[in-house]
C-alpha cells in the first residue's frame, strides 16, 4: 500500500450505516492525532471476566474516533469474514469516559506461540502473540488504531536495542501484588485473599516481570504462599513455573521478591535457610549475582545479559541476605493501605517524589486499593471490586503522568490494566 488513501474496499455494515474501514491513518494526520483514538483491551477483575474497551479521547477536538469495535480479527486485514468477526461496537459519543465494559466474556482458549505451560517443552516463539480479540477505533472511514489482546513473553529482549543500556533502577517494570495468591481458597473467602486470577506462569507470559511473594511454613508439609496469616497454595509448583519460563525465555530479566514471611510469626533463621536452599535448588543456575551491582541505579540490562543469568532474587530478611551471596537486598515497597482512590493517588504521588534510595537500586509502588477491617466484616469492597475501581486509573496515571518517574508498578488482577504495553512503550521512549 503506497498511500494511506489507496483503500482496499470491503463493505462493513456497522452502526446502521455502510462504511468502508481503511487500514491506516493518513500520514498527514499523524502529528495532529497524537495519542487521540489510541486503544487497548482489558479484562474485568470481576468474576464475569468481561472484556473492556479503552480509548484515549482527551484533547481530541475534531479527531476523536466515532466508533470503537471489538472483533475476533484485525480489521486492518482484508478478509471476507470481517463483518462476521465483529463482537460488539459502540459510539464513542455515548461513553465520554473513554471506557466501555462489554458483555463478551474473556475466554483464554490457549496461550499462542507455544506458550502453554508444559514441563517438557523445549522451545517457544519469541515476540508478541495475539489472542483472538481485537479492538479498533474508527473515524469516518479511517481506522485510527487497532490492537489485539496479546501475550508479551519476550518483550525485554525483543526491544534490546532500546532497553539494553537502561539501568534496572530506571526501568518501568510491570508487576503483580501477592503474585502467588491466585488459587486455593474457597469462594466464600477468596474476595479478601486472592489478589490475582491467573497463574504465575500466565502472568510471566503476558509480560509481568516483578513477582511479589509472601511465604509461610507448615510443619510436615512444607512452604506455602500466604496472604497475611492465610495459607493459599504450595510454592514449589510456582518455582517450577518460573524456572521453565526462564529456560524458554532466558533473556527476560525477572525480579522475584520474597517480601514477607508472615507464618509462623517467628519465622526462624533455620526456616530461612531451608527456604533459600529450596529456591536455589529450582532457580540457582539462573540467579543474577548482586556483587558490585546494587549501587546507584543498578546494572544495565546489557550487563545482566552478559552473565547469561536472568533472575534477580530480593529477600526481606537482611540477616539471610548477609549470609547468602546470591540474594539481593530487600526492595522497598510503597503501599497506601487505603480503599479510597484519591487517597491512594495522593500517597503514590508523594512516594514518587519523596522516596529515598536504599541498599537495593529498585523500588516498588503497590498500586492497589486495600479492603479495610470493616469492609471484610460487612462483606463489601472485595479485592476484585477494588481492582475494578483502580486499574483503569493506574494505566492513566502511569501512561500520562508518571511513566518516566516510576520503577516497579505492582497491581492486583493485572489484566485489568495496560501496564505491560505502557512499560514497553515508556521504556523505549526513555532508553537511558
Short mmCIF file of C-alpha atoms in Angstrom, two decimals:
data_model
loop_
_atom_site.label_atom_id
_atom_site.label_comp_id
_atom_site.label_asym_id
_atom_site.label_seq_id
_atom_site.Cartn_x
_atom_site.Cartn_y
_atom_site.Cartn_z
CA UNK A 1 0.00 0.00 0.00
CA UNK A 2 1.91 3.06 -1.23
CA UNK A 3 -0.60 5.63 0.01
CA UNK A 4 -2.89 5.60 3.01
CA UNK A 5 -5.73 6.54 0.67
CA UNK A 6 -5.27 3.54 -1.60
CA UNK A 7 -8.18 1.86 0.08
CA UNK A 8 -8.76 -1.85 -0.42
CA UNK A 9 -12.55 -1.69 -0.36
CA UNK A 10 -14.70 -4.01 1.64
CA UNK A 11 -18.20 -3.11 2.81
CA UNK A 12 -18.94 -3.36 6.51
CA UNK A 13 -22.45 -2.79 7.84
CA UNK A 14 -21.92 -1.30 11.26
CA UNK A 15 -23.73 1.22 13.37
CA UNK A 16 -26.69 1.25 10.94
CA UNK A 17 -24.62 2.71 8.10
CA UNK A 18 -22.40 1.43 5.31
CA UNK A 19 -18.80 2.36 5.84
CA UNK A 20 -15.54 1.32 4.29
CA UNK A 21 -12.93 0.92 7.02
CA UNK A 22 -9.36 1.56 5.97
CA UNK A 23 -6.10 0.06 7.03
CA UNK A 24 -4.08 3.06 8.15
CA UNK A 25 -4.29 6.63 9.31
CA UNK A 26 -3.21 9.02 6.54
CA UNK A 27 0.32 10.17 7.36
CA UNK A 28 -0.66 13.83 7.15
CA UNK A 29 -2.88 13.33 10.19
CA UNK A 30 -0.35 11.53 12.38
CA UNK A 31 1.08 14.62 14.09
CA UNK A 32 -2.34 16.14 14.65
CA UNK A 33 -3.79 12.94 16.07
CA UNK A 34 -1.07 12.27 18.63
CA UNK A 35 -2.50 9.76 21.08
CA UNK A 36 -6.09 10.52 20.19
CA UNK A 37 -8.01 7.33 19.49
CA UNK A 38 -5.31 5.00 20.82
CA UNK A 39 -6.97 1.85 22.10
CA UNK A 40 -6.36 -1.14 24.33
CA UNK A 41 -8.30 -4.08 25.75
CA UNK A 42 -8.50 -5.07 29.39
CA UNK A 43 -10.27 -7.85 31.27
CA UNK A 44 -12.62 -7.05 34.13
CA UNK A 45 -11.29 -8.24 37.52
CA UNK A 46 -14.86 -9.14 38.48
CA UNK A 47 -15.81 -12.78 38.20
CA UNK A 48 -17.68 -12.13 34.95
CA UNK A 49 -14.25 -11.55 33.27
CA UNK A 50 -15.86 -9.40 30.57
CA UNK A 51 -13.64 -7.69 28.02
CA UNK A 52 -13.33 -3.91 28.41
CA UNK A 53 -12.82 -1.34 25.66
CA UNK A 54 -10.48 1.57 26.42
CA UNK A 55 -9.54 4.51 24.23
CA UNK A 56 -7.88 7.91 24.60
CA UNK A 57 -10.35 10.70 23.96
CA UNK A 58 -8.97 13.67 25.87
CA UNK A 59 -7.75 16.70 23.94
CA UNK A 60 -9.02 15.16 20.72
CA UNK A 61 -11.11 18.06 19.32
CA UNK A 62 -12.22 17.13 15.80
CA UNK A 63 -10.07 13.98 15.62
CA UNK A 64 -11.98 11.97 18.21
CA UNK A 65 -12.98 8.49 16.99
CA UNK A 66 -16.60 7.91 16.09
CA UNK A 67 -16.78 4.22 16.95
CA UNK A 68 -14.94 1.52 18.88
CA UNK A 69 -15.18 -2.04 17.59
CA UNK A 70 -14.41 -5.35 19.30
CA UNK A 71 -13.77 -8.21 16.90
CA UNK A 72 -12.04 -11.55 16.63
CA UNK A 73 -9.82 -10.34 13.77
CA UNK A 74 -7.72 -7.35 12.87
CA UNK A 75 -9.99 -5.01 10.91
CA UNK A 76 -6.98 -3.71 9.01
CA UNK A 77 -6.59 -7.04 7.25
CA UNK A 78 -8.66 -7.68 4.16
CA UNK A 79 -10.91 -10.63 4.79
CA UNK A 80 -14.30 -11.73 3.52
CA UNK A 81 -15.29 -12.67 7.06
CA UNK A 82 -14.53 -9.30 8.64
CA UNK A 83 -18.18 -8.49 9.27
CA UNK A 84 -18.84 -11.81 10.96
CA UNK A 85 -15.80 -11.29 13.18
CA UNK A 86 -17.37 -8.27 14.90
CA UNK A 87 -18.36 -9.00 18.51
CA UNK A 88 -19.65 -5.58 19.54
CA UNK A 89 -19.40 -1.91 18.64
CA UNK A 90 -20.21 1.36 20.38
CA UNK A 91 -20.49 5.06 19.60
CA UNK A 92 -17.82 6.94 21.50
CA UNK A 93 -20.13 9.89 21.99
CA UNK A 94 -22.27 7.71 24.26
CA UNK A 95 -19.28 6.97 26.51
CA UNK A 96 -17.25 10.14 27.13
CA UNK A 97 -15.06 8.46 29.77
CA UNK A 98 -13.17 6.51 27.11
CA UNK A 99 -14.22 3.19 28.65
CA UNK A 100 -16.89 0.59 27.99
CA UNK A 101 -17.39 -2.82 29.59
CA UNK A 102 -18.72 -5.30 27.05
CA UNK A 103 -20.81 -8.40 27.64
CA UNK A 104 -18.18 -10.51 25.88
CA UNK A 105 -16.50 -12.89 28.31
CA UNK A 106 -12.76 -13.33 28.07
CA UNK A 107 -12.07 -16.95 27.37
CA UNK A 108 -8.46 -17.96 27.29
CA UNK A 109 -8.56 -20.92 24.90
CA UNK A 110 -4.78 -21.19 24.70
CA UNK A 111 -1.61 -19.21 25.02
CA UNK A 112 -0.38 -18.80 21.43
CA UNK A 113 3.18 -19.18 20.19
CA UNK A 114 3.71 -22.49 22.05
CA UNK A 115 3.48 -20.70 25.40
CA UNK A 116 1.11 -23.11 27.14
CA UNK A 117 2.84 -24.44 30.23
CA UNK A 118 4.46 -27.80 29.52
CA UNK A 119 7.34 -29.04 31.63
CA UNK A 120 8.67 -30.98 28.64
CA UNK A 121 8.56 -28.11 26.15
CA UNK A 122 11.95 -27.26 24.65
CA UNK A 123 11.20 -24.01 22.80
CA UNK A 124 8.55 -21.34 22.32
CA UNK A 125 8.24 -18.49 19.83
CA UNK A 126 9.64 -15.05 20.50
CA UNK A 127 7.67 -11.84 20.08
CA UNK A 128 4.14 -10.64 20.64
CA UNK A 129 1.33 -13.14 20.03
CA UNK A 130 -2.29 -12.14 19.67
CA UNK A 131 -5.26 -13.77 21.31
CA UNK A 132 -8.39 -13.66 19.11
CA UNK A 133 -9.66 -10.35 20.50
CA UNK A 134 -9.06 -7.08 18.67
CA UNK A 135 -10.11 -3.50 19.39
CA UNK A 136 -10.18 -0.73 16.79
CA UNK A 137 -11.07 2.96 16.84
CA UNK A 138 -12.71 4.37 13.71
CA UNK A 139 -13.11 7.94 12.44
CA UNK A 140 -15.39 8.11 9.41
CA UNK A 141 -13.73 5.64 7.04
CA UNK A 142 -10.31 5.51 8.72
CA UNK A 143 -9.02 3.14 11.38
CA UNK A 144 -7.16 5.33 13.84
CA UNK A 145 -5.74 2.49 15.90
CA UNK A 146 -6.05 -1.27 16.13
CA UNK A 147 -4.62 -3.57 18.76
CA UNK A 148 -5.08 -7.11 19.95
CA UNK A 149 -5.09 -8.52 23.45
CA UNK A 150 -1.62 -10.05 23.37
CA UNK A 151 0.90 -12.01 25.33
CA UNK A 152 4.38 -10.46 25.51
CA UNK A 153 6.64 -13.31 26.65
CA UNK A 154 9.91 -11.83 25.32
CA UNK A 155 9.30 -8.08 25.33
CA UNK A 156 12.55 -7.15 27.06
CA UNK A 157 14.82 -8.92 24.61
CA UNK A 158 12.59 -8.04 21.65
CA UNK A 159 13.40 -4.41 22.42
CA UNK A 160 17.04 -4.92 23.42
CA UNK A 161 18.30 -2.21 21.08
CA UNK A 162 16.22 0.32 23.02
CA UNK A 163 16.49 -1.17 26.51
CA UNK A 164 19.97 -2.69 26.73
CA UNK A 165 21.63 0.44 28.15
CA UNK A 166 18.86 1.08 30.65
CA UNK A 167 19.66 0.51 34.34
CA UNK A 168 17.21 -1.64 36.26
CA UNK A 169 16.51 1.13 38.76
CA UNK A 170 15.34 3.32 35.87
CA UNK A 171 13.22 0.71 34.13
CA UNK A 172 9.45 0.81 34.22
CA UNK A 173 8.63 -2.74 35.28
CA UNK A 174 5.09 -4.17 35.34
CA UNK A 175 4.47 -6.37 38.36
CA UNK A 176 1.81 -8.11 40.39
CA UNK A 177 0.98 -7.74 44.07
CA UNK A 178 0.75 -11.01 46.01
CA UNK A 179 1.63 -12.78 42.77
CA UNK A 180 1.15 -16.29 44.16
CA UNK A 181 -2.25 -15.55 45.66
CA UNK A 182 -4.40 -16.67 42.73
CA UNK A 183 -5.94 -20.02 43.73
CA UNK A 184 -6.51 -22.43 46.60
CA UNK A 185 -9.14 -20.56 48.65
CA UNK A 186 -12.82 -21.47 48.97
CA UNK A 187 -15.07 -18.98 47.20
CA UNK A 188 -16.52 -17.52 50.40
CA UNK A 189 -13.11 -16.14 51.42
CA UNK A 190 -11.39 -15.54 48.09
CA UNK A 191 -12.74 -11.98 47.75
CA UNK A 192 -10.42 -10.87 50.57
CA UNK A 193 -7.49 -13.26 50.00
CA UNK A 194 -6.86 -13.67 46.27
CA UNK A 195 -5.15 -10.76 44.51
CA UNK A 196 -4.82 -12.38 41.07
CA UNK A 197 -6.85 -14.72 38.90
CA UNK A 198 -4.07 -16.01 36.62
CA UNK A 199 -1.22 -18.36 37.43
CA UNK A 200 2.32 -17.08 37.82
CA UNK A 201 3.13 -18.76 34.51
CA UNK A 202 0.38 -16.81 32.76
CA UNK A 203 1.50 -13.59 34.44
CA UNK A 204 5.01 -14.04 33.07
CA UNK A 205 3.82 -14.95 29.59
CA UNK A 206 1.65 -11.83 29.43
CA UNK A 207 4.71 -9.74 30.30
CA UNK A 208 4.78 -9.33 34.09
CA UNK A 209 8.40 -9.07 35.26
CA UNK A 210 8.11 -8.39 39.00
CA UNK A 211 6.70 -11.08 41.28
CA UNK A 212 5.80 -10.33 44.91
CA UNK A 213 5.63 -13.36 47.22
CA UNK A 214 4.72 -13.80 50.88
CA UNK A 215 5.89 -17.14 52.26
CA UNK A 216 4.89 -19.32 55.19
CA UNK A 217 5.82 -22.73 56.51
CA UNK A 218 3.57 -25.57 57.68
CA UNK A 219 5.35 -28.30 59.68
CA UNK A 220 5.20 -31.64 57.96
CA UNK A 221 4.03 -30.25 54.60
CA UNK A 222 6.46 -27.50 53.65
CA UNK A 223 6.44 -23.97 52.28
CA UNK A 224 3.34 -22.16 51.03
CA UNK A 225 2.25 -18.86 49.60
CA UNK A 226 0.48 -16.90 52.31
CA UNK A 227 -1.70 -13.80 52.35
CA UNK A 228 -1.11 -12.43 55.82
CA UNK A 229 -1.99 -15.37 58.08
CA UNK A 230 -3.99 -17.27 55.45
CA UNK A 231 -2.40 -20.21 53.64
CA UNK A 232 -3.05 -20.09 49.91
CA UNK A 233 -1.10 -22.58 47.76
CA UNK A 234 2.15 -24.54 47.67
CA UNK A 235 5.16 -22.62 46.41
CA UNK A 236 7.15 -25.37 44.69
CA UNK A 237 4.90 -25.56 41.59
CA UNK A 238 5.36 -21.78 41.24
CA UNK A 239 9.13 -22.11 41.42
CA UNK A 240 8.94 -24.78 38.71
CA UNK A 241 6.93 -22.42 36.51
CA UNK A 242 9.48 -19.63 36.97
CA UNK A 243 12.32 -21.99 36.11
CA UNK A 244 10.57 -23.24 32.99
CA UNK A 245 9.83 -19.71 31.84
CA UNK A 246 13.46 -18.59 32.10
CA UNK A 247 14.52 -21.73 30.25
CA UNK A 248 12.24 -20.77 27.36
CA UNK A 249 12.93 -17.01 27.59
CA UNK A 250 16.46 -16.81 29.02
CA UNK A 251 16.91 -13.10 28.22
CA UNK A 252 13.82 -11.90 30.08
CA UNK A 253 15.01 -10.43 33.38
CA UNK A 254 12.69 -11.38 36.25
CA UNK A 255 12.59 -9.67 39.63
CA UNK A 256 11.46 -12.16 42.26
CA UNK A 257 10.75 -10.53 45.61
CA UNK A 258 10.27 -12.72 48.68
CA UNK A 259 8.87 -9.79 50.53
CA UNK A 260 7.34 -11.14 53.74
CA UNK A 261 7.34 -14.28 55.86
CA UNK A 262 4.10 -13.98 57.84
CA UNK A 263 3.71 -17.54 59.15
CA UNK A 264 4.76 -18.63 61.65
CA UNK A 265 5.16 -15.25 63.27
CA UNK A 266 8.62 -16.31 64.41
CA UNK A 267 10.00 -17.32 61.00
CA UNK A 268 13.33 -18.61 62.27
CA UNK A 269 16.75 -18.41 60.67
CA UNK A 270 16.61 -22.17 60.20
CA UNK A 271 13.40 -21.78 58.17
CA UNK A 272 15.06 -19.04 56.11
CA UNK A 273 17.97 -21.39 55.45
CA UNK A 274 15.64 -24.21 54.38
CA UNK A 275 13.64 -21.92 52.14
CA UNK A 276 16.61 -20.31 50.39
CA UNK A 277 18.01 -23.78 49.75
CA UNK A 278 14.69 -24.70 48.11
CA UNK A 279 14.73 -21.56 45.96
CA UNK A 280 18.33 -22.18 44.91
CA UNK A 281 17.52 -25.78 44.06
CA UNK A 282 14.98 -24.52 41.49
CA UNK A 283 16.50 -21.24 40.32
CA UNK A 284 20.17 -21.31 41.29
CA UNK A 285 21.60 -21.67 37.80
CA UNK A 286 19.62 -18.61 36.69
CA UNK A 287 20.12 -16.15 39.57
CA UNK A 288 21.99 -12.89 39.00
CA UNK A 289 24.80 -12.42 41.49
CA UNK A 290 24.43 -8.97 43.10
CA UNK A 291 28.14 -8.46 43.81
CA UNK A 292 29.02 -4.92 42.77
CA UNK A 293 25.64 -4.35 41.11
CA UNK A 294 23.46 -2.78 43.82
CA UNK A 295 24.97 0.71 43.84
CA UNK A 296 23.16 3.69 42.35
CA UNK A 297 20.52 2.66 39.81
CA UNK A 298 21.98 -0.81 39.46
CA UNK A 299 23.27 -2.64 36.38
CA UNK A 300 22.01 -2.21 32.83
CA UNK A 301 20.13 -4.99 31.12
CA UNK A 302 23.19 -5.49 28.89
CA UNK A 303 25.31 -6.11 32.00
CA UNK A 304 22.81 -8.67 33.28
CA UNK A 305 22.53 -10.37 29.90
CA UNK A 306 26.32 -10.68 29.77
CA UNK A 307 26.09 -13.01 32.79
CA UNK A 308 23.75 -15.38 30.92
CA UNK A 309 21.53 -15.26 34.00
CA UNK A 310 18.18 -13.56 34.35
CA UNK A 311 16.57 -13.90 37.82
CA UNK A 312 17.14 -11.19 40.42
CA UNK A 313 16.05 -12.55 43.80
CA UNK A 314 15.35 -10.00 46.54
CA UNK A 315 14.83 -11.18 50.09
CA UNK A 316 13.22 -9.44 53.04
CA UNK A 317 15.39 -10.89 55.81
CA UNK A 318 18.64 -8.95 55.95
CA UNK A 319 20.46 -11.48 58.13
CA UNK A 320 19.82 -14.13 55.48
CA UNK A 321 20.90 -11.76 52.70
CA UNK A 322 24.16 -11.06 54.50
CA UNK A 323 24.89 -14.78 54.68
CA UNK A 324 23.73 -15.68 51.14
CA UNK A 325 25.81 -14.17 48.32
CA UNK A 326 23.24 -14.65 45.55
CA UNK A 327 20.43 -12.77 47.32
CA UNK A 328 19.73 -9.08 46.68
CA UNK A 329 18.75 -6.69 49.46
CA UNK A 330 15.04 -6.11 50.14
CA UNK A 331 13.04 -3.99 47.72
CA UNK A 332 11.27 -1.03 49.32
CA UNK A 333 7.53 -1.20 48.68
CA UNK A 334 5.26 1.84 48.97
CA UNK A 335 1.78 0.72 49.98
CA UNK A 336 -1.04 3.16 50.58
CA UNK A 337 -3.26 0.81 52.66
CA UNK A 338 -6.45 2.60 51.63
CA UNK A 339 -9.71 1.79 49.87
CA UNK A 340 -10.10 5.33 48.52
CA UNK A 341 -8.87 6.20 45.03
CA UNK A 342 -7.97 9.84 45.74
CA UNK A 343 -6.07 8.95 48.89
CA UNK A 344 -4.11 6.29 47.01
CA UNK A 345 -3.09 8.67 44.23
CA UNK A 346 -2.01 11.31 46.72
CA UNK A 347 0.08 8.75 48.61
CA UNK A 348 1.69 7.41 45.42
CA UNK A 349 2.49 10.91 44.20
CA UNK A 350 4.27 11.61 47.47
CA UNK A 351 6.17 8.32 47.27
CA UNK A 352 7.37 9.06 43.74
CA UNK A 353 8.77 12.45 44.56
CA UNK A 354 9.98 11.83 48.10
CA UNK A 355 11.30 8.26 48.12
CA UNK A 356 14.93 7.75 49.06
CA UNK A 357 17.28 5.15 47.67
CA UNK A 358 18.04 2.08 49.74
CA UNK A 359 20.53 -0.75 49.52
CA UNK A 360 18.57 -2.15 46.56
CA UNK A 361 18.50 0.05 43.42
CA UNK A 362 14.88 -0.87 42.81
CA UNK A 363 11.68 0.31 44.47
CA UNK A 364 8.03 -0.61 44.04
CA UNK A 365 4.76 1.27 44.01
CA UNK A 366 1.93 -1.00 45.11
CA UNK A 367 -0.88 0.47 43.03
CA UNK A 368 -3.82 -1.36 44.52
CA UNK A 369 -6.65 -0.50 46.85
CA UNK A 370 -6.91 -2.44 50.10
CA UNK A 371 -10.06 -3.56 51.97
CA UNK A 372 -10.27 -2.16 55.47
CA UNK A 373 -11.32 -4.25 58.51
CA UNK A 374 -14.94 -3.11 58.36
CA UNK A 375 -15.04 -3.94 54.63
CA UNK A 376 -14.30 -7.56 55.49
CA UNK A 377 -16.84 -7.61 58.34
CA UNK A 378 -19.57 -6.08 56.16
CA UNK A 379 -18.58 -8.10 53.06
CA UNK A 380 -18.03 -5.08 50.83
CA UNK A 381 -15.09 -3.69 48.84
CA UNK A 382 -13.71 -7.09 47.87
CA UNK A 383 -10.30 -7.19 46.20
CA UNK A 384 -11.98 -7.74 42.84
CA UNK A 385 -14.28 -4.76 43.30
CA UNK A 386 -11.44 -2.53 44.39
CA UNK A 387 -9.28 -3.64 41.47
CA UNK A 388 -12.14 -2.81 39.12
CA UNK A 389 -12.17 0.69 40.55
CA UNK A 390 -8.44 1.40 40.40
CA UNK A 391 -6.85 -0.50 37.50
CA UNK A 392 -8.10 1.76 34.73
CA UNK A 393 -6.85 4.78 36.63
CA UNK A 394 -3.45 3.17 37.21
CA UNK A 395 -2.99 2.83 33.45
CA UNK A 396 -3.72 6.54 33.01
CA UNK A 397 -1.57 7.69 35.94
CA UNK A 398 1.50 5.82 34.72
CA UNK A 399 0.96 6.37 30.99
CA UNK A 400 0.01 10.05 31.11
CA UNK A 401 1.76 11.41 34.22
CA UNK A 402 4.44 9.22 35.76
CA UNK A 403 5.99 6.86 33.21
CA UNK A 404 9.45 8.45 33.44
CA UNK A 405 9.35 8.67 37.26
CA UNK A 406 8.46 5.16 38.43
CA UNK A 407 10.28 1.84 38.68
CA UNK A 408 8.25 -1.23 39.66
CA UNK A 409 4.47 -0.87 39.47
CA UNK A 410 2.55 -3.76 41.05
CA UNK A 411 -1.20 -4.24 40.78
CA UNK A 412 -4.00 -6.66 41.59
CA UNK A 413 -5.77 -8.53 38.75
CA UNK A 414 -3.21 -7.30 36.23
CA UNK A 415 -5.29 -7.97 33.10
CA UNK A 416 -7.49 -5.09 34.23
CA UNK A 417 -4.79 -2.58 33.25
CA UNK A 418 -2.47 -1.94 30.29
CA UNK A 419 0.79 -1.61 32.21
CA UNK A 420 2.74 -4.17 30.18
CA UNK A 421 2.16 -2.17 27.00
CA UNK A 422 2.78 1.11 28.83
CA UNK A 423 6.09 -0.30 30.11
CA UNK A 424 7.19 -1.39 26.64
CA UNK A 425 6.39 1.95 25.05
CA UNK A 426 7.61 4.04 28.02
CA UNK A 427 10.95 2.25 28.26
CA UNK A 428 11.53 2.57 24.52
CA UNK A 429 10.77 6.30 24.71
CA UNK A 430 13.32 6.70 27.55
CA UNK A 431 16.23 4.40 26.64
CA UNK A 432 18.65 5.72 29.30
#
